[in-house]
Structure formats: C-alpha cells, structure tokens
XYZ file of C-alpha atoms in Angstrom:
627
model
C 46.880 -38.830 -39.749
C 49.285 -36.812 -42.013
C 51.484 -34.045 -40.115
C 50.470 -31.360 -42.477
C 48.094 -30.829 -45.830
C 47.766 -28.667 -48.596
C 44.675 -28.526 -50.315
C 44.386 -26.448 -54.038
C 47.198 -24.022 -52.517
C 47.911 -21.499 -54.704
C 50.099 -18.402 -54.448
C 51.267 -16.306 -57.428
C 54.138 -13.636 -57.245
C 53.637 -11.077 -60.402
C 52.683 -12.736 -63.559
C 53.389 -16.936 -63.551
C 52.061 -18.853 -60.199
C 54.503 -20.248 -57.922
C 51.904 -22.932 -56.785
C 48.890 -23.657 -58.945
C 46.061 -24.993 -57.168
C 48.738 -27.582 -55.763
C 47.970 -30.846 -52.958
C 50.541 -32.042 -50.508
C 51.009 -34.155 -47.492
C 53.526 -35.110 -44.871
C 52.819 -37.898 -42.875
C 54.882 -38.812 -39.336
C 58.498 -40.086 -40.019
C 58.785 -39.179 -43.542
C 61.562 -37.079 -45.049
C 60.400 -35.256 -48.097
C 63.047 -33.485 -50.002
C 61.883 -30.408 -51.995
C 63.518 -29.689 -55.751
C 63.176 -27.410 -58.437
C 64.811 -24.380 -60.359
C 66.123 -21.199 -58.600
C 62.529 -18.928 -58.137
C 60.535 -21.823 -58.593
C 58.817 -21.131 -55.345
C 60.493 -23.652 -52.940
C 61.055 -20.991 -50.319
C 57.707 -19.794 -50.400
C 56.294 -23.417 -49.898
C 58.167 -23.755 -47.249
C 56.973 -20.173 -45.503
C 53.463 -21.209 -45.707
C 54.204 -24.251 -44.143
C 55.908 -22.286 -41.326
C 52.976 -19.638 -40.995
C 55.035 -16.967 -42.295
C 53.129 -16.838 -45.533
C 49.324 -16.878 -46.198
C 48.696 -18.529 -49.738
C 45.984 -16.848 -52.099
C 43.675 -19.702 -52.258
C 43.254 -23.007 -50.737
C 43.522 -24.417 -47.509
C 46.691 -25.049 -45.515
C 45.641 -27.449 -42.713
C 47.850 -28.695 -39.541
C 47.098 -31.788 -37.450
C 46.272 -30.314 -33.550
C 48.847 -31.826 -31.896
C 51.607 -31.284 -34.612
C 54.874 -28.850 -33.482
C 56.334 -27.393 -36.584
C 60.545 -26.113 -36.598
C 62.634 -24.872 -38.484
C 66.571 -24.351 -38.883
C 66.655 -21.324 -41.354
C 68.980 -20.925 -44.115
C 71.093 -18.078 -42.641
C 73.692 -18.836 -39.690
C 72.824 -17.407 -36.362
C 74.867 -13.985 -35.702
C 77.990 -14.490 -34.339
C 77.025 -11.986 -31.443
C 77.849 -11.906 -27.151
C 74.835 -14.322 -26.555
C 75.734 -17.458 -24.920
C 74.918 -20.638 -26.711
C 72.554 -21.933 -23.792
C 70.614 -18.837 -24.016
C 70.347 -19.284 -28.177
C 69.219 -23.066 -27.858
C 66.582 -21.773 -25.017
C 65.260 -18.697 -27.581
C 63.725 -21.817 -29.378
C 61.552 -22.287 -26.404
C 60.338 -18.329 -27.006
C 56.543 -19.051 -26.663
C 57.055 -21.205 -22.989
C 59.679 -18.237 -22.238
C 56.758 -15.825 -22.155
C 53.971 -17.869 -20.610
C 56.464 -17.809 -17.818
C 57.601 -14.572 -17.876
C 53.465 -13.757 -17.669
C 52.888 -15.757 -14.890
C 56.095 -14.621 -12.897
C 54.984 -10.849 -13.559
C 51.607 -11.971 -12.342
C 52.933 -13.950 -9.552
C 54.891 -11.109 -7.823
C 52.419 -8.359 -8.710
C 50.486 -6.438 -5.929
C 46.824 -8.014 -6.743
C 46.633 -11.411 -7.894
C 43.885 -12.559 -10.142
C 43.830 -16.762 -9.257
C 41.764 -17.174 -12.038
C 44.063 -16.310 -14.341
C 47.430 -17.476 -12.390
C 45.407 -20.772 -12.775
C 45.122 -20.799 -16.515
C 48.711 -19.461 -17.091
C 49.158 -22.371 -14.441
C 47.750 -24.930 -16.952
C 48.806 -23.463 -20.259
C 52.501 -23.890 -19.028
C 51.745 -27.459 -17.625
C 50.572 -28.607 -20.909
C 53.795 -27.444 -22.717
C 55.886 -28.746 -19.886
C 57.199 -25.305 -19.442
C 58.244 -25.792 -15.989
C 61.207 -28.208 -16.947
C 62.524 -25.909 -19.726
C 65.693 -26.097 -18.142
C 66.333 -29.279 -18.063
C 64.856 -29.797 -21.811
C 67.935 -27.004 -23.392
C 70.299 -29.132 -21.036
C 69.222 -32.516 -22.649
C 70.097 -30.894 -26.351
C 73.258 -29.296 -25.270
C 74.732 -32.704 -24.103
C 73.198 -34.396 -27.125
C 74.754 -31.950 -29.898
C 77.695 -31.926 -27.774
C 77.357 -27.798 -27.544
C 79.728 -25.588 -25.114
C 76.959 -23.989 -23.342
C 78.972 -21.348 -21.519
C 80.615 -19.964 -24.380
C 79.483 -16.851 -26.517
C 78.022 -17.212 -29.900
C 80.760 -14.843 -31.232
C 83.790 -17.625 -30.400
C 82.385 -20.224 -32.999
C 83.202 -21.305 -36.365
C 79.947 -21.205 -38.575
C 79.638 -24.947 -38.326
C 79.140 -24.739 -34.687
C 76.641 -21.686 -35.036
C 74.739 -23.847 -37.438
C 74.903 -26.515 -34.681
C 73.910 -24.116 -31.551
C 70.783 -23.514 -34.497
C 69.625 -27.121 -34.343
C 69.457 -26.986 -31.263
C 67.325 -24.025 -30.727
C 65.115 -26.293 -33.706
C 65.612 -29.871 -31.792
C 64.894 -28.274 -28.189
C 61.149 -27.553 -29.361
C 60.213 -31.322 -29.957
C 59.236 -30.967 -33.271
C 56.539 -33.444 -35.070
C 57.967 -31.233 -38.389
C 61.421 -29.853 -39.425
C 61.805 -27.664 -41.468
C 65.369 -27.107 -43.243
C 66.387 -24.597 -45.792
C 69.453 -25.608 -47.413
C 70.960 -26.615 -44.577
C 74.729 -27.416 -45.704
C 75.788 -24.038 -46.925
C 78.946 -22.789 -45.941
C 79.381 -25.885 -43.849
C 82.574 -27.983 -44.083
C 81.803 -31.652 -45.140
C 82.702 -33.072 -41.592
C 79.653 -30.731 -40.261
C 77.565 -32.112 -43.174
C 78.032 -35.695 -42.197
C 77.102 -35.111 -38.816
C 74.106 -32.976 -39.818
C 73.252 -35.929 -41.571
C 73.576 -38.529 -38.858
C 71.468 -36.283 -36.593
C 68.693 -35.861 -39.001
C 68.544 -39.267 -39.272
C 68.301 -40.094 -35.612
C 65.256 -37.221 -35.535
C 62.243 -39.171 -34.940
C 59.906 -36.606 -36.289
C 59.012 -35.506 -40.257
C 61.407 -33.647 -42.339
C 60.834 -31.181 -45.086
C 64.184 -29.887 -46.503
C 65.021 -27.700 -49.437
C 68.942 -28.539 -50.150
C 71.139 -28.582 -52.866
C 73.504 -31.278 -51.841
C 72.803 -34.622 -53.743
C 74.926 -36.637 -51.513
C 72.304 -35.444 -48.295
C 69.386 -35.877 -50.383
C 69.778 -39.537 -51.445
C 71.126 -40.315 -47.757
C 68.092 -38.654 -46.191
C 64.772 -38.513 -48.298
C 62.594 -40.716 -48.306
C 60.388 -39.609 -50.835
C 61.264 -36.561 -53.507
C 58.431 -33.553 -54.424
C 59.804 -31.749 -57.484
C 58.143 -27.898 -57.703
C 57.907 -27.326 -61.443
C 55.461 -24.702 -63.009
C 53.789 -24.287 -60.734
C 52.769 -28.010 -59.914
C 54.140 -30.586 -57.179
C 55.111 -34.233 -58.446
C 55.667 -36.754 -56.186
C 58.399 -39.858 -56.416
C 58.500 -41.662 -53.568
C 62.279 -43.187 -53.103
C 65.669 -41.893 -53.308
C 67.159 -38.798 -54.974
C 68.954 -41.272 -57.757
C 65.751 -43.102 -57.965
C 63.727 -39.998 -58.341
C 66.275 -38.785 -61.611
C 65.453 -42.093 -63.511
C 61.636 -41.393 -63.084
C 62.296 -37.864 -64.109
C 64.427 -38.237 -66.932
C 61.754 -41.027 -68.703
C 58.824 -38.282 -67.645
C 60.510 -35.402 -69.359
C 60.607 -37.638 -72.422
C 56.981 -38.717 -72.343
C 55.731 -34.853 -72.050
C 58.160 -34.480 -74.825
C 56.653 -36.650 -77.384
C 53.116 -36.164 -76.524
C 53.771 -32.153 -76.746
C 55.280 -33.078 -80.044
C 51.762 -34.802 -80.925
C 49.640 -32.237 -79.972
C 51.405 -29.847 -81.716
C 51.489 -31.392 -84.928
C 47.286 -31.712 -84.563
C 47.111 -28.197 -84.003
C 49.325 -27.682 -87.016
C 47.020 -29.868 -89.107
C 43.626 -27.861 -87.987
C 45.186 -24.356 -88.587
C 45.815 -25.712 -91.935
C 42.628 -26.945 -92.098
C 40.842 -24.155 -91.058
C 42.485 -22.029 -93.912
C 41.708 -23.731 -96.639
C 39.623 -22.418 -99.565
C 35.569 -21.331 -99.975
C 34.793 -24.939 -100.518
C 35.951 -26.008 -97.059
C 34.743 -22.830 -94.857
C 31.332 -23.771 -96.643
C 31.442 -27.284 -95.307
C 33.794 -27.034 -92.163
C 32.523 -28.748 -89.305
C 31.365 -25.921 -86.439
C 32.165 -28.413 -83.641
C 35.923 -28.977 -84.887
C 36.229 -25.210 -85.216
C 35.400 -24.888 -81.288
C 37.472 -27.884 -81.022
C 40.666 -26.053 -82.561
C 39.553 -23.024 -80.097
C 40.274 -25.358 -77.245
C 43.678 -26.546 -79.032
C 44.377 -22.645 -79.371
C 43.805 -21.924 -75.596
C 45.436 -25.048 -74.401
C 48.570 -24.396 -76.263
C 48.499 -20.665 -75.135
C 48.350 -21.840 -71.136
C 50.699 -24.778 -71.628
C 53.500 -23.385 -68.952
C 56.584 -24.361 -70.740
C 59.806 -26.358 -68.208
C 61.370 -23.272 -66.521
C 64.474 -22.160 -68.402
C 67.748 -23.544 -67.866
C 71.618 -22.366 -67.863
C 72.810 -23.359 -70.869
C 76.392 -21.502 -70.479
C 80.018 -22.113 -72.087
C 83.635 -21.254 -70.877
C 85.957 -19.140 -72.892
C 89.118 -20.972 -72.856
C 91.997 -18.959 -73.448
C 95.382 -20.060 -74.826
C 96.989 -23.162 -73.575
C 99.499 -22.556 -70.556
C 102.848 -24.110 -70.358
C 102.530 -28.381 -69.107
C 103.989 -27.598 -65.402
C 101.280 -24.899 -63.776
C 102.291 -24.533 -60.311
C 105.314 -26.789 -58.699
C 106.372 -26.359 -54.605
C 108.663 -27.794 -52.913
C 109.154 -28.111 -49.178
C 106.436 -25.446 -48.361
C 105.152 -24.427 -45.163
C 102.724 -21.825 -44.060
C 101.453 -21.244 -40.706
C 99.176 -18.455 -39.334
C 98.612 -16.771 -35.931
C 100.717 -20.312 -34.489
C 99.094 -22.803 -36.523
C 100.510 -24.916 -38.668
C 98.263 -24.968 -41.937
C 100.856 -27.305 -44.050
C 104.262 -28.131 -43.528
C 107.134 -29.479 -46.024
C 104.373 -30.158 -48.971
C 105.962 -31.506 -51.924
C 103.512 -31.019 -55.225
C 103.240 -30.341 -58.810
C 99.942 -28.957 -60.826
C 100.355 -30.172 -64.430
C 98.158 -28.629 -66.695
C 95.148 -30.885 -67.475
C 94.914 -31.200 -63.702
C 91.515 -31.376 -62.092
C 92.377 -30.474 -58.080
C 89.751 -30.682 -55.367
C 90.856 -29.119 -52.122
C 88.906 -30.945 -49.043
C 89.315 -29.824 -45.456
C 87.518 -28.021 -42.194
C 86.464 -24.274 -42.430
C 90.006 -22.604 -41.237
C 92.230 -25.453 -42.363
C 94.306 -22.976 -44.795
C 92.386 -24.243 -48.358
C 92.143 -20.432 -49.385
C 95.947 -19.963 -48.048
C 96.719 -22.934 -50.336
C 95.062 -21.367 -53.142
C 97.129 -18.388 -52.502
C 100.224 -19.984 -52.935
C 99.568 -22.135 -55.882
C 98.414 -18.815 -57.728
C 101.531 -17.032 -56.440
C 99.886 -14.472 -54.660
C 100.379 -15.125 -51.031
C 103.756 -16.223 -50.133
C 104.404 -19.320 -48.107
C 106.783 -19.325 -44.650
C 109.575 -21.589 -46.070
C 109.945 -23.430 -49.582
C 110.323 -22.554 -53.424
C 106.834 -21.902 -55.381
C 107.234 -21.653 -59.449
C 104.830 -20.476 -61.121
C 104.261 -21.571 -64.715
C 103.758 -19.695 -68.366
C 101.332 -18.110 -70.180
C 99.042 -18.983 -67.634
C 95.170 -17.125 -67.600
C 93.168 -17.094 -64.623
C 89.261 -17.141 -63.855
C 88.581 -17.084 -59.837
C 85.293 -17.781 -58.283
C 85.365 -16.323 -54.966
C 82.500 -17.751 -52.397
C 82.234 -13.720 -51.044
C 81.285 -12.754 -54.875
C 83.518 -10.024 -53.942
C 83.851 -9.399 -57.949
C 80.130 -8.558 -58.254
C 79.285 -4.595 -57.032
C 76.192 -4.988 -55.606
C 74.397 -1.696 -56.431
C 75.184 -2.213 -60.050
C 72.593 -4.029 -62.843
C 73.290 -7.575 -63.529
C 74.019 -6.453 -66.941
C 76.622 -3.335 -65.624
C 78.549 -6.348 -64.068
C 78.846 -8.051 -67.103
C 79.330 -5.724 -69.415
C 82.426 -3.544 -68.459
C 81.790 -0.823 -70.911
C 81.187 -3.826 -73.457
C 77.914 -3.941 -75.581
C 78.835 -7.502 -76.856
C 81.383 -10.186 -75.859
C 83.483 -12.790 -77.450
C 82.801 -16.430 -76.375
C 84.942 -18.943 -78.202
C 85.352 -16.551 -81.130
C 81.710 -15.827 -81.252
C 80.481 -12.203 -80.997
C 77.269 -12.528 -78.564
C 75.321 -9.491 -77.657
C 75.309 -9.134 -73.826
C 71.657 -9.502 -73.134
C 71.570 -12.802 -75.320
C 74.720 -13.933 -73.143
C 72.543 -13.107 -69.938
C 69.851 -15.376 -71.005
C 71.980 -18.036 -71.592
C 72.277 -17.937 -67.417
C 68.429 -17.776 -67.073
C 68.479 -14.066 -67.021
C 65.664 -12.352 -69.007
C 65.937 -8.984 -70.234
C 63.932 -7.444 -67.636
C 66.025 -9.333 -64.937
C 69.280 -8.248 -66.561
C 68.410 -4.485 -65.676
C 67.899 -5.591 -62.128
C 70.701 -4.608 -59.561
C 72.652 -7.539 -57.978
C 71.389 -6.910 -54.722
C 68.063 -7.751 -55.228
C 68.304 -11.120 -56.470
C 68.484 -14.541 -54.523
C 71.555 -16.058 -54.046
C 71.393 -18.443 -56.550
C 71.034 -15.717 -59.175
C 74.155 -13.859 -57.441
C 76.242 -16.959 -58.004
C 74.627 -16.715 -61.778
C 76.047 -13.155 -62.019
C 79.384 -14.540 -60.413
C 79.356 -17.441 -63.090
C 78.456 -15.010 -66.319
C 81.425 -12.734 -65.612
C 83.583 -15.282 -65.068
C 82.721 -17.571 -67.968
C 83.123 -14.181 -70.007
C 86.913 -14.121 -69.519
C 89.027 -16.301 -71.368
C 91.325 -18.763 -69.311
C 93.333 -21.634 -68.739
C 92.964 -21.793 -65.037
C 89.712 -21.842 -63.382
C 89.632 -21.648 -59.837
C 86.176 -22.234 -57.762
C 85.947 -21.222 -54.489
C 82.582 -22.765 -53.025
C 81.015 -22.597 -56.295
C 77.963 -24.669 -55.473
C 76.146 -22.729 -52.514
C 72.518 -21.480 -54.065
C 72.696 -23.606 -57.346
C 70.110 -25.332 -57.826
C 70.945 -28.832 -58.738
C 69.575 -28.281 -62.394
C 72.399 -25.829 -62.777
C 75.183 -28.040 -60.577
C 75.087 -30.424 -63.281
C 75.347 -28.459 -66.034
C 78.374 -26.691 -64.012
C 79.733 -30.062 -63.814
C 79.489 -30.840 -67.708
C 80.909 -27.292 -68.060
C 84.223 -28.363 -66.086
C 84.359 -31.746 -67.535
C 84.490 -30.047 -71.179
C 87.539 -27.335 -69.938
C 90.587 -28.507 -71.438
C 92.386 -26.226 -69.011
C 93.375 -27.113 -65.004
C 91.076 -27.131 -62.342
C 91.590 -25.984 -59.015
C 87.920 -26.173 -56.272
C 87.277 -25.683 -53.110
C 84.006 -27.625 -52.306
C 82.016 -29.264 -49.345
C 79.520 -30.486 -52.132
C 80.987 -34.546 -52.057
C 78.767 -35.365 -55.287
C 80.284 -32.506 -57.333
C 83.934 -33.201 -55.968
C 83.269 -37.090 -56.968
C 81.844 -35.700 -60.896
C 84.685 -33.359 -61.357
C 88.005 -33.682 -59.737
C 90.680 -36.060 -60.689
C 92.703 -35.815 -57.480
C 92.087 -34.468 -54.293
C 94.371 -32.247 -51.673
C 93.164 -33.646 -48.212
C 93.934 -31.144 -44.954
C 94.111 -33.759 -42.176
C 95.246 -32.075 -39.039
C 98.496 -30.988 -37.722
C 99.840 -29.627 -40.831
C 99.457 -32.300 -42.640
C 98.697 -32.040 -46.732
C 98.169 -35.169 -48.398
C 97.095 -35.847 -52.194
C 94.704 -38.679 -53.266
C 93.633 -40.284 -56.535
C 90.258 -39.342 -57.839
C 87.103 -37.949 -55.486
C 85.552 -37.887 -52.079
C 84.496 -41.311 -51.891
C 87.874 -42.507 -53.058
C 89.609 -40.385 -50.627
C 87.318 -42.006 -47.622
C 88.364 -45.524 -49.195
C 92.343 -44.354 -48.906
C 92.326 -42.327 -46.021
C 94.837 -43.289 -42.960
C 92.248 -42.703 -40.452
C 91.512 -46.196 -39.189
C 95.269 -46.640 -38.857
C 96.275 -43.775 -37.367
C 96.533 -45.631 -33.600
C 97.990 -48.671 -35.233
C 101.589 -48.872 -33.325
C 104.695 -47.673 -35.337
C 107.213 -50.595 -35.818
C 109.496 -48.626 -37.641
C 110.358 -45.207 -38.654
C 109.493 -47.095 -42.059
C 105.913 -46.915 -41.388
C 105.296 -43.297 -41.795
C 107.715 -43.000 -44.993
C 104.084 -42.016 -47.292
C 101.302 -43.207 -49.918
C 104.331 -43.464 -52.520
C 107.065 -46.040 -52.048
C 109.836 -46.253 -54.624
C 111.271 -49.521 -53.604
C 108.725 -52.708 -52.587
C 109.950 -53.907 -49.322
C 110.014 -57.837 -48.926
C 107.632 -59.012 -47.110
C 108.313 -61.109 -43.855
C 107.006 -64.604 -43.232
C 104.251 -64.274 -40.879
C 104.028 -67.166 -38.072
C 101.626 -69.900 -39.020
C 99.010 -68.649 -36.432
C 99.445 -65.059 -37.411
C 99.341 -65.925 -41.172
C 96.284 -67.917 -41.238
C 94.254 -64.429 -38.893
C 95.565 -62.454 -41.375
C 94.179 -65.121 -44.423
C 90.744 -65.133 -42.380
C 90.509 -61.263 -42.172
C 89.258 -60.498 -45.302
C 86.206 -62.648 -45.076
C 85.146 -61.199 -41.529
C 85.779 -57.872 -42.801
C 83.525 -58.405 -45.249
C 80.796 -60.326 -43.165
C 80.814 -57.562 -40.722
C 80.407 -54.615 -43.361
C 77.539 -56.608 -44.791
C 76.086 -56.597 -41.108
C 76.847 -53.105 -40.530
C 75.422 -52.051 -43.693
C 71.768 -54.126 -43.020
C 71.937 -52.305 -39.664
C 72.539 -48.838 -41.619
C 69.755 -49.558 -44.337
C 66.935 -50.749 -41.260
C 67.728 -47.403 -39.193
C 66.880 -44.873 -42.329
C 63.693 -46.455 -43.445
C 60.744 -43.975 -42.960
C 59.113 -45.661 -40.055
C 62.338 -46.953 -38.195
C 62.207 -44.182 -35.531
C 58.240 -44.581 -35.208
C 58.926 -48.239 -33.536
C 59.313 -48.086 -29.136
C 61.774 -46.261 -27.920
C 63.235 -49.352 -26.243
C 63.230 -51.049 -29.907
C 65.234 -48.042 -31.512
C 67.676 -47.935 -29.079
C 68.361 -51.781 -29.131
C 68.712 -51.545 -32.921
C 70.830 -48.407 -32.464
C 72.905 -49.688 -29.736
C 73.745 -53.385 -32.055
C 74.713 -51.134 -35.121
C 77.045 -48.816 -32.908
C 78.495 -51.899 -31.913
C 78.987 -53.589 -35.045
C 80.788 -50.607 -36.708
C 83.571 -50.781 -33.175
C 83.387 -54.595 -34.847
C 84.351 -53.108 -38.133
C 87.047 -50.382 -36.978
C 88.604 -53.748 -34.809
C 88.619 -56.197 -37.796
C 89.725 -53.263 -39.895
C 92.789 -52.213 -37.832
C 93.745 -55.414 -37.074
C 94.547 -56.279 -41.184
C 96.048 -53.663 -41.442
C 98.696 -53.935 -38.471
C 99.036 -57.601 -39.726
C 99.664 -56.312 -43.212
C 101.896 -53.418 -42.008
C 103.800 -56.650 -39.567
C 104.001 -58.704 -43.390
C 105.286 -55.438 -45.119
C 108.123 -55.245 -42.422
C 110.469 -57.516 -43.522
C-alpha cells in the first residue's frame, strides 16, 4: 500500500498551472527526489503533501496509518529555547492531548468519560513515554540537550530540526532543500542519517552529490506535469537528455504539418472549392494543439563581462596568520594566486574562509605576514547575504544604476532584454527584490554581477536556491572565464566541475592546498594518518618535498606486509563498498530489525578493517621513506 497518492491534482497560481491534472505515489522505503526550474511548483507539491495546501482539483489521499514530517527549509531561530524542548515541540499534538487530560485531571469535576477517551487517544500515540522517545533522538543525533538554541552554529540548529522531524516516527519525510547554508561535514552526516531512516523520503534539494547518494527514484516537475525515472540522479540526466531530444524532433514534425495545411488551406478558388471539410477541422485541432503546447520553462542563458587581463601573480602571502577572538584561523600560510587560477575554499561554518577571502582581496589585514596584491586587477564578489541587492528596489532598479542599457562583451543590450536572459520577464523585472524566492534573489545577485566587467570573480555560496538547471549553466559560465576564480562552496559536485585546486581548513590553524576538487581532496587528505606515530621531525615537513629521501630496506617480514597491503586494501574496499551499495537499496531498511542491524553492524566493521589496513601502509610506507 503506497504511503501517499495523488490523483488528477491540479493547482494553478495566476495564469500557467503548477500541477496539471498530475498522479503520484510514494510507496514505504522509497526516496523520491523532486526536480525542476525555480517556480516550477516544487514547493507547493510539497505543501499539499504536508496539508498546508488544498489543491484545486483532484484527490490527495493518505494511507491511515501513515505519519507525515517534515524538516523545513529555514533553520530554527537561534532563540533561549533549550534544544530538548525544540526536539519535544515535534511531539506538539501528544503535548496537548496531555496537557488536556492533566487540566482535566486536576480540575474540580471530573467527567470519566472523557478522562477515558483522552486516556486512550494518548495510549494509542504512546504519549505517555514522550520523554523517553526525545531522549532516544537526542543520544542518536548526538544533540546537547541542556544547551540553548541561541549557542549553536546553524549546522547544529539544522540538526536539533531533525530531530524535532525524527522524534515523530515518521512513515514520510519531508525535506526542503535541506543542505543550505550547511558546511559539507553537516551534509555528509545529513546524508548518512537519511539513509539509516527507515521510513519514505520526499526531498526537494539542489545538491547533486545528495541526490545521486540518496534517491532512489527521480520525479522531474516540468509544465505542469510529473515524469518519473526510477534510478539515480546521473541515471535520471541520461534519460532526460535523450527525452528532450525526442520531444524535439517530433515538435519539429508537427510543426512542419501544420506549416503544410496553413499553406494548404490558402491556396486559390480551385482548392477552397474542393478542400476537404474534415481536414479543415483537422487543421483546427493542429491550431489548438499548437496554441496549448506549454513550451520547456525558460532557462538562464547568461554571459560574464570579462574585463582587462590582470597582471600573472594575483595575490601572493607569505607567512600569514590570522586569528580571531583566540582562535587560530591559519597560521604561517605560504601561497600564491596566479591568474588563470580556479580556487575552491573548503572548510566548517566559522573556520575563517570569508577571513581568507579578506586577505587575498587585500581588504582585511592578516595578524603577521606580507600580502601583495597584484595589477590591474577587477573584481566581481558574490556575497551569500546578497548584501549588494536593496531589497525594496525593482529587480530592474538593481540592475540598472541609472543605466537604460548595458555593455556585455562590447555589446549594447537593453536592460530588460539582459533581465530575460536570467529568466526574468518584463513583468517580473518591475517586481521588487523582496518579493521573489530565493532562487530569483540569487538571479538578481548573478545579473548585477555578470554586468560588471572583471578579472576576478569571487563566489561566496553561490549555489544556495539555484536550481540545478541554472548550477550547470553557472558552471559552464566559470569554465568559459579566462580570469581567476576564487569560491566558497559546500556544493561538492560544483567544487569537483569548477575548481582546479582547493584551500582545505583542517583544524588548528592549519591551511593546506590540494590539486583539483572535493573528491580529490578526500583521496589526498592526511586524515587516516593523522594518529600514525611521528618517527621523525621529517614526517611533518608537507605535501611538497624538494629532495626524494632514499628509501630504507625494509626487513624481509616487514617488506613482504607491506607487498601484501595493497591487495587487502583493495579486497576490503570492494567488501566495504558491497556492504555500502546493499544498505541504500530502497527496501534495505524494510527487512527485521535484527537483519538491519547485523548488516549494519558487519559494514561498520569492515570500514575499522579499512581505516586498519589503510594506516598500516601507510606507516610501513612512511618506515620505507625513512631512510
């Protein structure tokens, strides 16, 4: 029996439906990741599966038994409430069956008859061990309980949110881009605990990389219509891509029959004498068709004014420290932006990336160290606050600057043809900033900084509210610039399709660069060796070593381990990685408990197996290196 189902749902702000007469099921352990364009109507799908919106036709039908959550898109307030008493507000409808009966309880005159039923509604919510039910989350998210909402970093609020979600044992979760403003160490563990949920997911996110880890199937929202592909993210792109083409060619088909009939239907006497009355109602039908055919829903189609070239050294530091209210954000960093330079900057909320920023761009000045700064060098800043955008202005009154046209690439555009370019019509353009979504905020953000001409471009969490449409025609944007790149991002596909190199913040003020993206930065990290026992003050010289050292002639026991290694490395990855793939298949969690947690329990094992073989090579390699 499916969790939920929508039958012929439709719902229509203003002129073009949002859902047209749409169907749509989620059965028990699937994930189901919702895409689309900004204002496609994803939000408002998910409200009427919440209950907060009523659709204008159809029927929206949930099974009896079936709990429905949700972990909403903006962070809990970070207010004097303790974080017990935010994961128990979850629990709101049980909190005021017993508040009823306790007010009913104590009161002068008690009617049994209803004490009873209050009695029995609360039993069959198991409302009498609520206590102990916000306990069992708080230990399993790992959440201080004692301390006040208003002492925690977002990714903890976001965290004290799933619980209030998780502490309702929900059959359905519901999760509105989930990831924003959330540092990529918060994602991945927002990813491993929406894995282990045993219930159905329904998540609207922009993040690739948590899409084609978690979905199990893929509903696109496009015109008003829902299109299933069951499968990954990646596999859901190929199916797109080849669909996209198909509707292509046979659009191209009809359209060249109704060409042919409207000629056909103007021809001479002769032929209006003979014409066929059927193939006139025919062409009609062609007419009409053609009107309602709801073309694909606009998309950014935007280009970067590059100014002059800057000088080849950008930004070069040496020795620099910074530190701020006692913390030690970097010490001694050594580094050199060359123009041409694509820079991602990865690290937890608070770890000094915007400090960083600062310095490179000369405007905040470091502790200790020398910062040069190089020539002729133009900048374009995207700031994650959109602190450049007024608010109360028109999108176009942003834009414009007392400008009726602008200069792209030595091409005069007119303003309002620039603003469509960003999937702003001319009706939208007049709108103020504050009324639009997100997405289209970022839009604005994008427009006025694409309308400046520079050789720098520096993006501060560009990504939050894109949809992915426009993500990856940002990313084909960046990979055009011929200037230097510097971004801030927790989005690891877009840091793995753009950068070049990566700044890492790893704790304790250390700043470490890294060849290429995300993933390659995982496969280079020092964090499985980090406990591996220093033999020399050698060991801890740094990625880049001028000199090879010789290596030292292992014993014959030790050298035939470290010959073996590989091969059990490898073995036990494979292992790990048939554990990992059995664990996110749709009905893993729907097995007994006491299979789950055997299957859970081996592949928690097997990775210590992994981290054991894995430090072991490389303290025998590090032994081999000494000599």
């Amino acid at each position: 029996m499916p969790l939920i189902r929508l039958d012929k749902i439709s719902i229509a702000f203003g002129a073009n439906p949002l859902l047209d007469n749409v169907d749509f099921q989620i059965d028990p352990g699937e994930r189901v990741a919702l895409v689309g364009l900004n204002g496609a109507g994803k939000s408002t799908l998910l409200k009427i599966v919440a209950g907060h919106h009523k659709p204008d036709g159809g029927k929206f039908w949930v099974a009896p038994t079936c709990r429905i959550a949700e972990l909403p898109q903006a962070m809990p307030a970070a207010d004097e409430r303790l974080v017990r008493d935010v994961v128990t507000s979850g629990l709101h409808d049980i909190l005021k069956l017993r508040e009823a009966y306790d007010e009913l309880a104590s009161s002068a005159e008690v009617d049994m008859n209803k004490l009873d039923h209050l009695q029995h509604e609360i039993e069959a919510v198991d409302g009498w061990h609520l206590e102990q039910r916000v306990q069992r989350v708080i230990e399993q998210l790992e959440l201080p309980g004692d301390k006040l909402m208003s002492e925690l970093s977002g990714g903890w609020r976001r965290r004290t949110a799933l619980g209030a979600a998780l502490v309702q044992q929900p059959d359905l979760l519901l999760l509105d881009e989930p990831t924003n403003h959330l540092d990529i160490e918060t994602i991945e563990w927002l990813e491993q605990q929406l894995l282990e949920f045993r219930g159905g997911l329904l998540i609207i996110s922009h993040d690739r990389a948590l899409v084609d880890r978690l979905a199990t199937r893929i509903i696109e929202l496009d015109r008003g219509n829902l299109s299933s592909f069951p499968g990954s993210y990646s596999a859901y792109m190929e199916l797109k891509q080849k669909m996209l083409e198909d509707e292509e060619k046979q659009n191209a088909l009809f359209d060249k029959r109704l060409a042919q009939e409207e000629t056909w239907i103007r021809q001479g006497i002769k032929a209006r004498r003979t014409r066929n009355e059927g193939r006139v109602r025919a062409l009609k039908q062609m007419r009409n068709e053609r009107s309602d055919r709801r073309e694909r829903g606009g998309k950014a189609k935007f280009s970067l004014e590059e100014a002059a070239r800057s000088g080849k050294i950008v930004a070069e530091l040496q020795n620099v420290s910074l530190g701020f209210n006692d913390k030690t954000l970097f010490s001694h960093f050594d580094f050199t932006l060359l123009r041409g330079d694509r820079v991602g900057l990865i690290g937890p909320n608070g770890a000094g990336k915007s400090s960083l920023l600062g310095v490179l761009l000369g405007k905040q000045t470091p502790d200790s160290g020398q910062v040069k700064l190089g020539t002729n060098i133009e900048v374009a800043y995207f700031d994650q606050l959109r602190a450049q955008v007024d608010p109360e202005k028109t999108v176009i009154d942003n834009i414009a600057e007392g400008r009726e046209s602008i200069t792209i690439n030595g091409k005069q555009r007119h303003l309002i043809s620039y603003l469509n370019d960003f999937m702003f019509a001319p009706e939208r353009a007049r709108t103020p900033v504050k009324a639009l979504s997100g997405g289209e905020t970022n839009r604005v953000l994008l427009a006025k900084l694409f309308s400046q001409p520079a050789n720098l471009l520096v993006l501060d969490e560009p990504t939050n509210d894109l949809d992915i449409e426009t993500l990856e025609l940002l990313e084909e944007i960046i990979l055009d610039f011929d200037g230097t790149i510097l971004l801030v991002s927790h989005d690891r596909s877009f840091l793995d399709n753009v950068v070049t190199s990566t700044l890492v913040f790893e704790g304790d003020g250390k700043l470490n660069e890294y060849v290429g993206g995300y993933e390659d930065w995982l496969r280079q990290r020092p964090s499985l060796v980090k406990n591996t026992p220093k033999k020399s003050s050698k060991v801890d010289s740094g990625p880049v070593v001028e000199k090879p050292a010789k290596k030292k002639k292992l014993s014959y026991k030790i050298q035939r381990e470290l010959d073996e290694l590989p091969a059990l490395l490898e073995a036990a990855e494979e292992k790990l990685a048939g554990l990992q793939e059995q664990t996110g298949k749709a009905d893993f969690y729907q097995q007994s408990q006491d299979v789950v947690s055997s299957i859970l329990e081996e592949m928690q094992a097997q990775e210590q197996v992994v981290e054991t073989l894995m430090e072991r090579w490389v303290e025998l390699e590090a032994m081999q290196e000494e000599g």
